[in-house]
Tab-separated table of C-alpha atoms and ligand atoms in Angstrom:
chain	number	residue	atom	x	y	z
K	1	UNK	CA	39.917	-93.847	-152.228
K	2	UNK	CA	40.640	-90.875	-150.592
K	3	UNK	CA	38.268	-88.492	-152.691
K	4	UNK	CA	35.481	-91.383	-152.025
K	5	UNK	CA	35.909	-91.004	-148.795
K	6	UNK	CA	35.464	-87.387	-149.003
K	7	UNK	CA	32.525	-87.649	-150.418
K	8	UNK	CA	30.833	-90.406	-147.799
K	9	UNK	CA	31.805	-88.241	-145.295
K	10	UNK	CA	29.729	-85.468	-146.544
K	11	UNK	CA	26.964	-87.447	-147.707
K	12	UNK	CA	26.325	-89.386	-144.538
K	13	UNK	CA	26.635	-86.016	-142.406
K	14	UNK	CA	23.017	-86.100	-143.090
K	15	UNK	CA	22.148	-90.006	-142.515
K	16	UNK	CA	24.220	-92.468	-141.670
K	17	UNK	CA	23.573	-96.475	-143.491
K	18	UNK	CA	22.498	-98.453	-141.195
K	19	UNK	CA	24.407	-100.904	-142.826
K	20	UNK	CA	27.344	-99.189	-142.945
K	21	UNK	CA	30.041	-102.075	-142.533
K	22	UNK	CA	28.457	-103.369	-145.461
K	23	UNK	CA	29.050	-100.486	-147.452
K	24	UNK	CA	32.357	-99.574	-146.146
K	25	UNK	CA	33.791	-103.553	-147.275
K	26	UNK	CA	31.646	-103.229	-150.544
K	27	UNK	CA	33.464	-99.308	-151.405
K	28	UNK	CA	36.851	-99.647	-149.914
K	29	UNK	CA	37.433	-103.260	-149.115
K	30	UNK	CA	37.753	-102.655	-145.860
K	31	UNK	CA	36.372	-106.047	-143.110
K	32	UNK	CA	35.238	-104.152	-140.197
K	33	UNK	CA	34.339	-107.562	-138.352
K	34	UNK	CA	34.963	-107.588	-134.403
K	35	UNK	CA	35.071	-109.590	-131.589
K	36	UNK	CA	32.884	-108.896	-128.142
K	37	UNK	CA	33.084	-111.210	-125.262
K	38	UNK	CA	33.252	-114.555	-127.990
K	39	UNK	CA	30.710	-112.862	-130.500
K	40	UNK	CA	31.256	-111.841	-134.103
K	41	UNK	CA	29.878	-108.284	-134.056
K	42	UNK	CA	29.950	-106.371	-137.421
K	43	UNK	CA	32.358	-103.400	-136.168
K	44	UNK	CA	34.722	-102.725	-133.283
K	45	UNK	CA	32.506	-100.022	-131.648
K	46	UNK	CA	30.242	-100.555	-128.838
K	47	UNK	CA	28.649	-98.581	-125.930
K	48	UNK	CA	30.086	-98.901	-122.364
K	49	UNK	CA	28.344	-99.415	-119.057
K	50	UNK	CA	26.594	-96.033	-117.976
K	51	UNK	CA	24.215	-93.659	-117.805
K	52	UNK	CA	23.282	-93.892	-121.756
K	53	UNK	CA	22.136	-97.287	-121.310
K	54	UNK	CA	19.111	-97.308	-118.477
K	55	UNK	CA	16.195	-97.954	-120.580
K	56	UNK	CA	14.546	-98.653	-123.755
K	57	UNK	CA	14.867	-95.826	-125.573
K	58	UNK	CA	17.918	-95.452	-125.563
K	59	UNK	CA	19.193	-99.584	-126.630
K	60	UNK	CA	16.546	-98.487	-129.625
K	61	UNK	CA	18.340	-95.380	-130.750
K	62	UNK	CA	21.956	-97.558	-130.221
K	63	UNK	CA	20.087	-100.586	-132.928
K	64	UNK	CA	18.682	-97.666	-135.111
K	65	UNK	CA	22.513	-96.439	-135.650
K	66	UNK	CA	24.151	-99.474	-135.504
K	67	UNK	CA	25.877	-99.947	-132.585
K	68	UNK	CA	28.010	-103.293	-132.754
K	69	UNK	CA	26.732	-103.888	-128.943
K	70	UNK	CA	25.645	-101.942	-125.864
K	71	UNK	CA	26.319	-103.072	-122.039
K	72	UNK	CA	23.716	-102.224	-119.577
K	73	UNK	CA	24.229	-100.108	-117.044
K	74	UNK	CA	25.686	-102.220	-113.630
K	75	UNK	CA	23.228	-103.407	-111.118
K	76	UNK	CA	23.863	-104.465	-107.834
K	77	UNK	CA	23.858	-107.850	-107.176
K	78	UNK	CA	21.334	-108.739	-104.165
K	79	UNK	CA	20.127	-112.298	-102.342
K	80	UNK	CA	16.903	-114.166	-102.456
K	81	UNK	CA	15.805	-112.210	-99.638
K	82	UNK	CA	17.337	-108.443	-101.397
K	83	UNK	CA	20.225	-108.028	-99.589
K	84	UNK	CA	23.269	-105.918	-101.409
K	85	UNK	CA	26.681	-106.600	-99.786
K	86	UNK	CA	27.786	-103.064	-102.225
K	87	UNK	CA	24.516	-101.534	-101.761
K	88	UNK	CA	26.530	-98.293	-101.418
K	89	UNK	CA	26.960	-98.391	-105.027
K	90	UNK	CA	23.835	-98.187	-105.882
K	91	UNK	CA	23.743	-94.598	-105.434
K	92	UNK	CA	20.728	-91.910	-106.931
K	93	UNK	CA	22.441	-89.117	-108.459
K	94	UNK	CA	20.863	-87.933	-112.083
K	95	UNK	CA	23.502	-84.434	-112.672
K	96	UNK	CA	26.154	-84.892	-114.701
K	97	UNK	CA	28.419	-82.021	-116.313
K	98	UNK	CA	30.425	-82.871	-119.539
K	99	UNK	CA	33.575	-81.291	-119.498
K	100	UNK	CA	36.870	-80.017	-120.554
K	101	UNK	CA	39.843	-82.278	-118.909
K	102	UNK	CA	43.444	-81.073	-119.120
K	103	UNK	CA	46.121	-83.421	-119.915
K	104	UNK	CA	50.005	-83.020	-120.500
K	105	UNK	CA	50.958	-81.845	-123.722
K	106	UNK	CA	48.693	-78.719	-123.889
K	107	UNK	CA	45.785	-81.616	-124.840
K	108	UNK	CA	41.886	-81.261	-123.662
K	109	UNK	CA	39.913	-84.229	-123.444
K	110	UNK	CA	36.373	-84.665	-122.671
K	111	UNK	CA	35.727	-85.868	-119.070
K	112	UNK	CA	32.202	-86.591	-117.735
K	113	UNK	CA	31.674	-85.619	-113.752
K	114	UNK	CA	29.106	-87.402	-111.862
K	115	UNK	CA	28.769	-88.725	-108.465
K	116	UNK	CA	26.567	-91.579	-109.289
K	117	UNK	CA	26.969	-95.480	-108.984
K	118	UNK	CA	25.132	-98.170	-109.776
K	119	UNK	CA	21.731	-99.239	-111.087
K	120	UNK	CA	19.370	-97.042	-108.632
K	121	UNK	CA	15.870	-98.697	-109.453
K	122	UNK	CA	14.723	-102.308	-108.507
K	123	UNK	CA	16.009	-105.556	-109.773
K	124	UNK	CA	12.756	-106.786	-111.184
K	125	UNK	CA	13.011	-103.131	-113.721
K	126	UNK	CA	16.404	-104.470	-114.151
K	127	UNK	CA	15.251	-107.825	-115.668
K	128	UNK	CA	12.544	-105.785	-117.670
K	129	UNK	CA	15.559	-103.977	-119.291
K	130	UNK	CA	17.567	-107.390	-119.954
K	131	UNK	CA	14.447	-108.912	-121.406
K	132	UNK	CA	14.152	-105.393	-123.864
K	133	UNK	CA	18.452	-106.197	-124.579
K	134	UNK	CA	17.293	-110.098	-125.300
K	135	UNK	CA	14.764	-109.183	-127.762
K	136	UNK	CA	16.671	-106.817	-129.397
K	137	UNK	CA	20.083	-109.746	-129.514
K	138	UNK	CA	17.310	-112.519	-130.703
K	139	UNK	CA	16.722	-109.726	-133.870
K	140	UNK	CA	20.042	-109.458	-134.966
K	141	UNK	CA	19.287	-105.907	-134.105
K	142	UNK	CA	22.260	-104.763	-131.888
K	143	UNK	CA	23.948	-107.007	-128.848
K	144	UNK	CA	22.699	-106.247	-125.765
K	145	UNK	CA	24.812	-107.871	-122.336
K	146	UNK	CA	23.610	-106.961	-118.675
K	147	UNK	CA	27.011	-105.876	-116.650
K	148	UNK	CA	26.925	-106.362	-112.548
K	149	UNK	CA	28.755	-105.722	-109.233
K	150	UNK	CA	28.644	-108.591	-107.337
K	151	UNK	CA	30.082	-108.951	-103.557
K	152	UNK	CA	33.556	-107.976	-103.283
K	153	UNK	CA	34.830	-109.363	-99.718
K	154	UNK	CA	37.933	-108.500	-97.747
K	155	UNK	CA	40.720	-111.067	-97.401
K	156	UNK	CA	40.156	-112.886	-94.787
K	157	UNK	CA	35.829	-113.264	-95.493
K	158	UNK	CA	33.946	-115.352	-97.658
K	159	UNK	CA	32.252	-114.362	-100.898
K	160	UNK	CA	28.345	-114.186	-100.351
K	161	UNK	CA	27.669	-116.941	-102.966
K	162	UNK	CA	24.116	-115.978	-102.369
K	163	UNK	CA	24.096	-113.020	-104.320
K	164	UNK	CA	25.481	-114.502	-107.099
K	165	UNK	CA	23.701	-117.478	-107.100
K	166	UNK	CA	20.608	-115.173	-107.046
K	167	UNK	CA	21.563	-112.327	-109.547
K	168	UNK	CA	23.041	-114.943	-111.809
K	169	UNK	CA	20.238	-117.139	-112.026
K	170	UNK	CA	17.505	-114.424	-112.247
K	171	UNK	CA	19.496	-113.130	-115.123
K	172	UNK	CA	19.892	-116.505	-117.382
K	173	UNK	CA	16.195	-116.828	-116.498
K	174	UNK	CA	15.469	-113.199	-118.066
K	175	UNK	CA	18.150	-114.117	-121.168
K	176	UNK	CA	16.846	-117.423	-121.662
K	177	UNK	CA	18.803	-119.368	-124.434
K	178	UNK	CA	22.613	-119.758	-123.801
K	179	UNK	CA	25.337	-118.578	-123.264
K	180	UNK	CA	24.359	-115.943	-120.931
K	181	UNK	CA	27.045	-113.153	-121.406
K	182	UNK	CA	27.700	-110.503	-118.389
K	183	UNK	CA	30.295	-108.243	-117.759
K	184	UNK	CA	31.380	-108.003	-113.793
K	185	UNK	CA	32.691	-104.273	-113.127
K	186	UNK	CA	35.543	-103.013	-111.055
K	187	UNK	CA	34.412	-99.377	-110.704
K	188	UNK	CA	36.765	-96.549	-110.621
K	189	UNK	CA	35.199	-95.902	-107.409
K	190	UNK	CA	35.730	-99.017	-106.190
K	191	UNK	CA	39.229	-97.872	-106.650
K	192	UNK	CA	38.742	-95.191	-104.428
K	193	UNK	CA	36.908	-96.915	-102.050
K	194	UNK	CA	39.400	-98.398	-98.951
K	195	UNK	CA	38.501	-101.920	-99.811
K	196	UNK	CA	40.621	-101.479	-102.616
K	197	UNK	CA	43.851	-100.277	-100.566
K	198	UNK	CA	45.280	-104.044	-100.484
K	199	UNK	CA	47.222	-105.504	-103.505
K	200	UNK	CA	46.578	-109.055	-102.665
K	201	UNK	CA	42.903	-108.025	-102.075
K	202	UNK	CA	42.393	-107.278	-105.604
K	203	UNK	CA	44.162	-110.027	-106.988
K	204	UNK	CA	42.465	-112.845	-105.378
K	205	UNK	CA	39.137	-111.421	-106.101
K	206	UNK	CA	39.923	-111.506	-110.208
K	207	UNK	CA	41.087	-114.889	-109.327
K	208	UNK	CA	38.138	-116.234	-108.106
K	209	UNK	CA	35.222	-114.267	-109.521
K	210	UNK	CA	34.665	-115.367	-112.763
K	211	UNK	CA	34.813	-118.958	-111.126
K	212	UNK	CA	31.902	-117.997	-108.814
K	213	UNK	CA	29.815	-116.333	-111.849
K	214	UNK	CA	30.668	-119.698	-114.096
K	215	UNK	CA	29.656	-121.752	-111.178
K	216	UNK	CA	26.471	-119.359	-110.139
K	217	UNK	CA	25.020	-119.695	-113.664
K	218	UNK	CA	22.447	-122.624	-114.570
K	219	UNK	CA	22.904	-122.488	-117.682
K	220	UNK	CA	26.330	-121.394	-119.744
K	221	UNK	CA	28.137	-118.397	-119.089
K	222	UNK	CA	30.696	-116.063	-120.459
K	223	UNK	CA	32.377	-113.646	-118.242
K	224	UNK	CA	33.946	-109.861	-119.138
K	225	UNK	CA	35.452	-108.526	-116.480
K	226	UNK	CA	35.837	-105.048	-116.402
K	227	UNK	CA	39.413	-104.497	-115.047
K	228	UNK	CA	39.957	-100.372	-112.546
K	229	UNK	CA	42.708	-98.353	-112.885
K	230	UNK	CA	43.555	-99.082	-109.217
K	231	UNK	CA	45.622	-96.808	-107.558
K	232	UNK	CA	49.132	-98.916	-107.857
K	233	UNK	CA	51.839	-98.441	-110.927
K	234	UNK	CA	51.480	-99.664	-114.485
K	235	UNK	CA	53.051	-103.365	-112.705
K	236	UNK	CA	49.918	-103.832	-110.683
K	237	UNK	CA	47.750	-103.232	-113.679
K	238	UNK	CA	49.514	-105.739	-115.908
K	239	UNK	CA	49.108	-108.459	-112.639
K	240	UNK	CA	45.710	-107.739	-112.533
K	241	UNK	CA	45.321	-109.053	-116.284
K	242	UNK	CA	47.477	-111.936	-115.602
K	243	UNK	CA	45.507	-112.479	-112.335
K	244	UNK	CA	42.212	-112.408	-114.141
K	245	UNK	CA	43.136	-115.530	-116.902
K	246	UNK	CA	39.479	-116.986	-115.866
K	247	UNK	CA	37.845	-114.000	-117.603
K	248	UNK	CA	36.310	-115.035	-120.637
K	249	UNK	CA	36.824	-111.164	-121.602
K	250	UNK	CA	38.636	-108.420	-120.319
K	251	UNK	CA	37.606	-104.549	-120.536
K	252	UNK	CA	40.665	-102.738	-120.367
K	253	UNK	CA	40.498	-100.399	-118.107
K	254	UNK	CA	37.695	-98.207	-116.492
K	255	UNK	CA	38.361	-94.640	-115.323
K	256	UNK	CA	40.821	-92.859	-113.100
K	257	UNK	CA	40.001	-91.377	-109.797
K	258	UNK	CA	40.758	-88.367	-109.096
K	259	UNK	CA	40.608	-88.856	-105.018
K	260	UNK	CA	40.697	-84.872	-104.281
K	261	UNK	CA	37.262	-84.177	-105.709
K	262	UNK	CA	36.260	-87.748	-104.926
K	263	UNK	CA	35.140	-88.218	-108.610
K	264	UNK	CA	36.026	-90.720	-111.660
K	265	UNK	CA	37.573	-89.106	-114.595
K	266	UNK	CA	38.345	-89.858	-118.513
K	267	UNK	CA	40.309	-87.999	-121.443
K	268	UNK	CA	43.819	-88.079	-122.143
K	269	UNK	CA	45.003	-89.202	-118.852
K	270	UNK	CA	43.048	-92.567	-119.045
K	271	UNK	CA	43.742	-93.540	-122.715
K	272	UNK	CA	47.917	-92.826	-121.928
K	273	UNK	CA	47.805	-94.798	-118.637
K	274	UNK	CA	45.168	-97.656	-120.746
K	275	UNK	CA	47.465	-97.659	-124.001
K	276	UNK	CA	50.592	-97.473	-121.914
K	277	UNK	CA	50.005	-100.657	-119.942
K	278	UNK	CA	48.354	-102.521	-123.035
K	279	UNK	CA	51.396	-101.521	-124.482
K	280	UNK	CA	53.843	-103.253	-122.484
K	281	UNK	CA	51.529	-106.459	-121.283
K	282	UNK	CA	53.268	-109.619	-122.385
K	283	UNK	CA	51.261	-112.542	-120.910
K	284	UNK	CA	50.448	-114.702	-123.718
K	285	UNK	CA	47.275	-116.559	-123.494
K	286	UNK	CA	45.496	-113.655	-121.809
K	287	UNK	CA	41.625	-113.579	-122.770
K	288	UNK	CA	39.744	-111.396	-125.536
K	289	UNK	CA	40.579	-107.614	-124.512
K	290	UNK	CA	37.853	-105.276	-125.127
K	291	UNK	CA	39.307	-101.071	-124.940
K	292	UNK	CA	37.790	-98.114	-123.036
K	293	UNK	CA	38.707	-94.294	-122.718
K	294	UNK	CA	38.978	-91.258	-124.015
K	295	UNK	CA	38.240	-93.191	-127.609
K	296	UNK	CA	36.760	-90.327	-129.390
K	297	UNK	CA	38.635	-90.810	-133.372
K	298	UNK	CA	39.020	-93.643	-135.195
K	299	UNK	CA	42.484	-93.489	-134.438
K	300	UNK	CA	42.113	-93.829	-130.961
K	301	UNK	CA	40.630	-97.317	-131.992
K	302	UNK	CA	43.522	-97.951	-134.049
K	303	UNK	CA	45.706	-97.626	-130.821
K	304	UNK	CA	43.527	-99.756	-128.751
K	305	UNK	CA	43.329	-102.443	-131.685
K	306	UNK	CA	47.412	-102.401	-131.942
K	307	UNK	CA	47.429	-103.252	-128.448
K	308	UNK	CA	45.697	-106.442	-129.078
K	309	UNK	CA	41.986	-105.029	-128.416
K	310	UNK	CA	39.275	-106.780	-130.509
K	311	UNK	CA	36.691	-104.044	-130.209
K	312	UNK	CA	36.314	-100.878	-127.878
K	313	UNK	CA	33.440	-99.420	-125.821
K	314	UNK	CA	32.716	-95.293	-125.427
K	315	UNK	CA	30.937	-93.520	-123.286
K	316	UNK	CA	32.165	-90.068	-123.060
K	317	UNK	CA	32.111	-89.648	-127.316
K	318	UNK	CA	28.020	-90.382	-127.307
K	319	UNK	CA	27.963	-87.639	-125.011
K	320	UNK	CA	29.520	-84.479	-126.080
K	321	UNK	CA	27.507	-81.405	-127.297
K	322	UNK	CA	26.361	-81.872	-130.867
K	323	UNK	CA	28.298	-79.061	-132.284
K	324	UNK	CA	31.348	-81.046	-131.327
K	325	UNK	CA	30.105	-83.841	-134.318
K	326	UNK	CA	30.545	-83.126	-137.919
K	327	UNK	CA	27.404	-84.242	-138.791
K	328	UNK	CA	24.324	-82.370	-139.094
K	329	UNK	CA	21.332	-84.819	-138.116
K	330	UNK	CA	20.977	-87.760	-136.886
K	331	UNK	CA	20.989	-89.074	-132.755
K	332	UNK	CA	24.410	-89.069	-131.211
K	333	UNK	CA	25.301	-92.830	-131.463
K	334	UNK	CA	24.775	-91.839	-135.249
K	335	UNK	CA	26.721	-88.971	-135.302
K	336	UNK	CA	29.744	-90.450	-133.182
K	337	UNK	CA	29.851	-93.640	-135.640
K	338	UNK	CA	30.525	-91.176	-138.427
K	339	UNK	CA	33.076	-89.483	-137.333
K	340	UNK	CA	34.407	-92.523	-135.790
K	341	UNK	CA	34.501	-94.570	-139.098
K	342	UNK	CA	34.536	-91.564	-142.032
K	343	UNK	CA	36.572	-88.662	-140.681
K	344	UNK	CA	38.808	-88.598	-143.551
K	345	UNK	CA	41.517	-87.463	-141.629
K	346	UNK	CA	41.505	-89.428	-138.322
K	347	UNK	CA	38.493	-91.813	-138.963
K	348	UNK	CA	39.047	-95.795	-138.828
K	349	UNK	CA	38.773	-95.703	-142.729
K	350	UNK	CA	41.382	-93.462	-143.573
K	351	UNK	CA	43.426	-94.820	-140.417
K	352	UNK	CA	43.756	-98.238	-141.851
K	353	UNK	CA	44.241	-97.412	-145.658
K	354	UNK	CA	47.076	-95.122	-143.956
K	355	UNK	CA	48.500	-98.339	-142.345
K	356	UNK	CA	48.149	-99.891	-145.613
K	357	UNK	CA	50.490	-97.641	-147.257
K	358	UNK	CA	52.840	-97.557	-144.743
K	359	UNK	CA	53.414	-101.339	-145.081
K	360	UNK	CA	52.246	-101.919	-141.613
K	361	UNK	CA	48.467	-103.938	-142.690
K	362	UNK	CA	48.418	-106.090	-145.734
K	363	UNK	CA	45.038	-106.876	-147.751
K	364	UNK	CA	44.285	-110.979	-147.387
K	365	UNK	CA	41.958	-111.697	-150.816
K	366	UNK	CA	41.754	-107.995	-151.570
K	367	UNK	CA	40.689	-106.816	-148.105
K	368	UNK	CA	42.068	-104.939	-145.134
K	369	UNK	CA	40.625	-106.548	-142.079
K	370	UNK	CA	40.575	-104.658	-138.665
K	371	UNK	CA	41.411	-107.802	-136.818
K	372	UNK	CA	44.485	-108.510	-138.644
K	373	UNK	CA	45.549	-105.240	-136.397
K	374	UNK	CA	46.162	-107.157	-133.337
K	375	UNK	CA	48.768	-109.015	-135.338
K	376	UNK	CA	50.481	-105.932	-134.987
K	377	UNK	CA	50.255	-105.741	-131.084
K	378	UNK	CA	53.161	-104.782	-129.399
K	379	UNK	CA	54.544	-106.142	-127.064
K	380	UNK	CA	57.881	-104.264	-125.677
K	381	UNK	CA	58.261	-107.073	-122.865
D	1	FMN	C1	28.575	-91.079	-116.192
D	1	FMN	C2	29.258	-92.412	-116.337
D	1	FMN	C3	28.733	-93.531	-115.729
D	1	FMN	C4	29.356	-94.768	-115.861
D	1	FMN	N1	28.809	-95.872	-115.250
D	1	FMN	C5	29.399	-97.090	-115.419
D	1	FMN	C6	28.822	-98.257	-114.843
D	1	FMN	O1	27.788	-98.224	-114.195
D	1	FMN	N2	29.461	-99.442	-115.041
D	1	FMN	C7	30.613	-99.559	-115.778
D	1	FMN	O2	31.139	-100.666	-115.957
D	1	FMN	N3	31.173	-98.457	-116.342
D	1	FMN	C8	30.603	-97.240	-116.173
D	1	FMN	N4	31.162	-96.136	-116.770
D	1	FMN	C9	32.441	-96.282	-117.521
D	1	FMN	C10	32.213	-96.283	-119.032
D	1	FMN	O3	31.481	-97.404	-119.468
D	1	FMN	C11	33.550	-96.258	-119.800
D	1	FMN	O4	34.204	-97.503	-119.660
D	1	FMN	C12	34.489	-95.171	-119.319
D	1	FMN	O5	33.788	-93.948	-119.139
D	1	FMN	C13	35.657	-94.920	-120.279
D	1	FMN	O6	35.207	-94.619	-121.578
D	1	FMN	P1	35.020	-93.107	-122.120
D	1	FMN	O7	36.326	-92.415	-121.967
D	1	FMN	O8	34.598	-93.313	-123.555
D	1	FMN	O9	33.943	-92.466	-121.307
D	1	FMN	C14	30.544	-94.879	-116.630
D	1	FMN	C15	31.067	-93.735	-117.243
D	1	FMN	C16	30.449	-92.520	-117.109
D	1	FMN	C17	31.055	-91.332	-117.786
């Protein structure tokens, strides 16, 4: 096994299969299958919310390498008549500096530094893009799910159903066929932001939001909610999971801020505070948990997936200068799903087959499956 895997990884440092969950459970026996908001997707890995999915080109790159899924970037919900409650999210910025990012322990992460938002071109271009995402879904191709930020009110205010009546609707109109999947995000700067200064705030939005996107939708809905690190303890994060049992989906959790430069921030920070929590979160019952940050080995997934994750999204790994990726050609989502899955020292492959011979994963009819992982959750609580 281990010389095999030698050799793929060499081999595919040139081209990657597209089909490369096929060949990985035909050569080692190995079930990559994963779960995304209540779909089967072929793999765990997926591309987050960002700047690396605006347009066309690039959701045709992420199906020509085989992404398991890609979520659009987040747009800013609006009214019949336009009107955006967070319309100062939806912020033009197009610079943004990949970086080194310090952690404890002598480790350096990758961080990415921009002062951007939200979706900063017009609905109608945002429906366009949805309708590309459809297409590409209907294909088999790679699946594609718009993600929004819909009206966040203070306490004692009312949610503007109007936006999501609006944004919801226009959206299952673009999608078509149900269920219409969307993920709702809790930015990190939302974190930052002083609407998000007040515990019970937060919780009674993740309450009632997915309750006002189910009941917005005309047709059949499934909801991801994309959970901040708020600026509380590891407590607060584990309430806000218990708080958001309507979620169909959680994404667990976006990126720190770091409130001195006024700018969100990855590496090894976010995936010890992310693991940390997942770690010690005991609700049973909770809904299908999705991982983000600082994934950038297959090992990293590993970690995620023994905290009960059933797939994980990046954003900072499709990103990173290409001398950082072993292989040689290829676009980035290709390059990153190599390493990810062949790195025969801390790629998913040699991860599990490790697990295997530590006792800790067991082969059902000959195969190791990467959801038997979250068998393995634990839960110290
Ligand atoms: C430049 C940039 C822009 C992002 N924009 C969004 C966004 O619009 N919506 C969202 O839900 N997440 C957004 N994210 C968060 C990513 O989807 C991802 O969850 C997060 O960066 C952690 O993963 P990573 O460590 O692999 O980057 C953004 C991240 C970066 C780096």
């Amino acid at each position: 096994m281990r010389a095999k895997l030698e050799r793929d990884f060499d081999r595919f440092k040139r081209e990657l299969p597209r089909d490369f969950p096929a060949h990985v459970c035909q050569a080692y026996r190995i079930d990559l299958t994963a779960r995304y908001l209540g779909e089967r997707v072929p793999h765990p890995i997926g591309k987050g919310s960002g700047q690396l999915s605006l347009n066309a080109g690039q959701l045709e790159d992420d199906a020509a390498a085989g992404l398991a899924f890609a979520v659009l970037k987040t747009v800013i919900a609006e009214d019949e008549t336009g009107a955006r409650t967070m319309a100062a999210w939806a912020i033009h910025e197009t610079k943004m500096t990949v970086e080194r990012r310090p952690a404890g322990g002598g480790r350096a992460g990758w961080t990415v530094t921009w002062k951007g938002r939200g979706w900063d071109r017009t609905f109608t271009d945002y429906l366009t893009l949805v309708r590309t995402g459809r297409d590409l879904t209907r294909a088999g191709r790679l699946l594609v799910v718009p993600s929004v930020k819909y009206h966040l009110p203070r306490l004692a205010e009312p949610f503007r159903d109007g936006e999501y009546r609006y944004t919801t609707a226009q959206l299952a109109d673009a999608w078509r066929e149900p269920p219409l999947l969307v993920e709702k995000d809790f930015s990190p700067t939302l974190a930052g932001d002083a609407l998000a200064d007040d515990r019970p705030q937060i919780l009674r939005w993740l309450r009632e939001v997915p309750a006002r996107i189910h009941a917005a939708s005309p047709i059949p809905v499934r909801v991801a909610v994309k959970l901040m690190n708020a600026r509380f303890d590891d407590l607060f994060q584990v309430e806000m999971m218990d708080a958001c049992a309507g979620a169909d989906t959680l994404v667990v959790f976006n990126r720190l801020f770091d409130a001195e430069r006024g700018v969100a921030y990855g590496g090894w920070d976010l995936s010890d505070r992310n693991l940390r929590v997942l770690g010690t979160q005991v609700a049973p019952g909770i809904p299908e948990l999705t991982g983000t940050g600082n994934i950038h080995s297959g090992r990293m997934i590993l970690d995620y997936a023994r905290c009960g994750c059933h797939s994980v999204q990046l954003h900072t790994f499709f990103q990173l200068p290409l001398s950082e990726y072993p292989a040689t050609h290829g676009s980035r989502p290709q390059r990153a799903l190599h390493a990810l899955v062949f790195h025969p020292q801390d790629g998913l492959i040699a991860g599990m087959l490790e697990l295997e011979a530590r006792g800790e994963l067991e082969r059902h009819g000959g195969e190791l499956r990467f959801l038997d992982l979250r068998a393995h959750a634990h839960r110290a609580g």
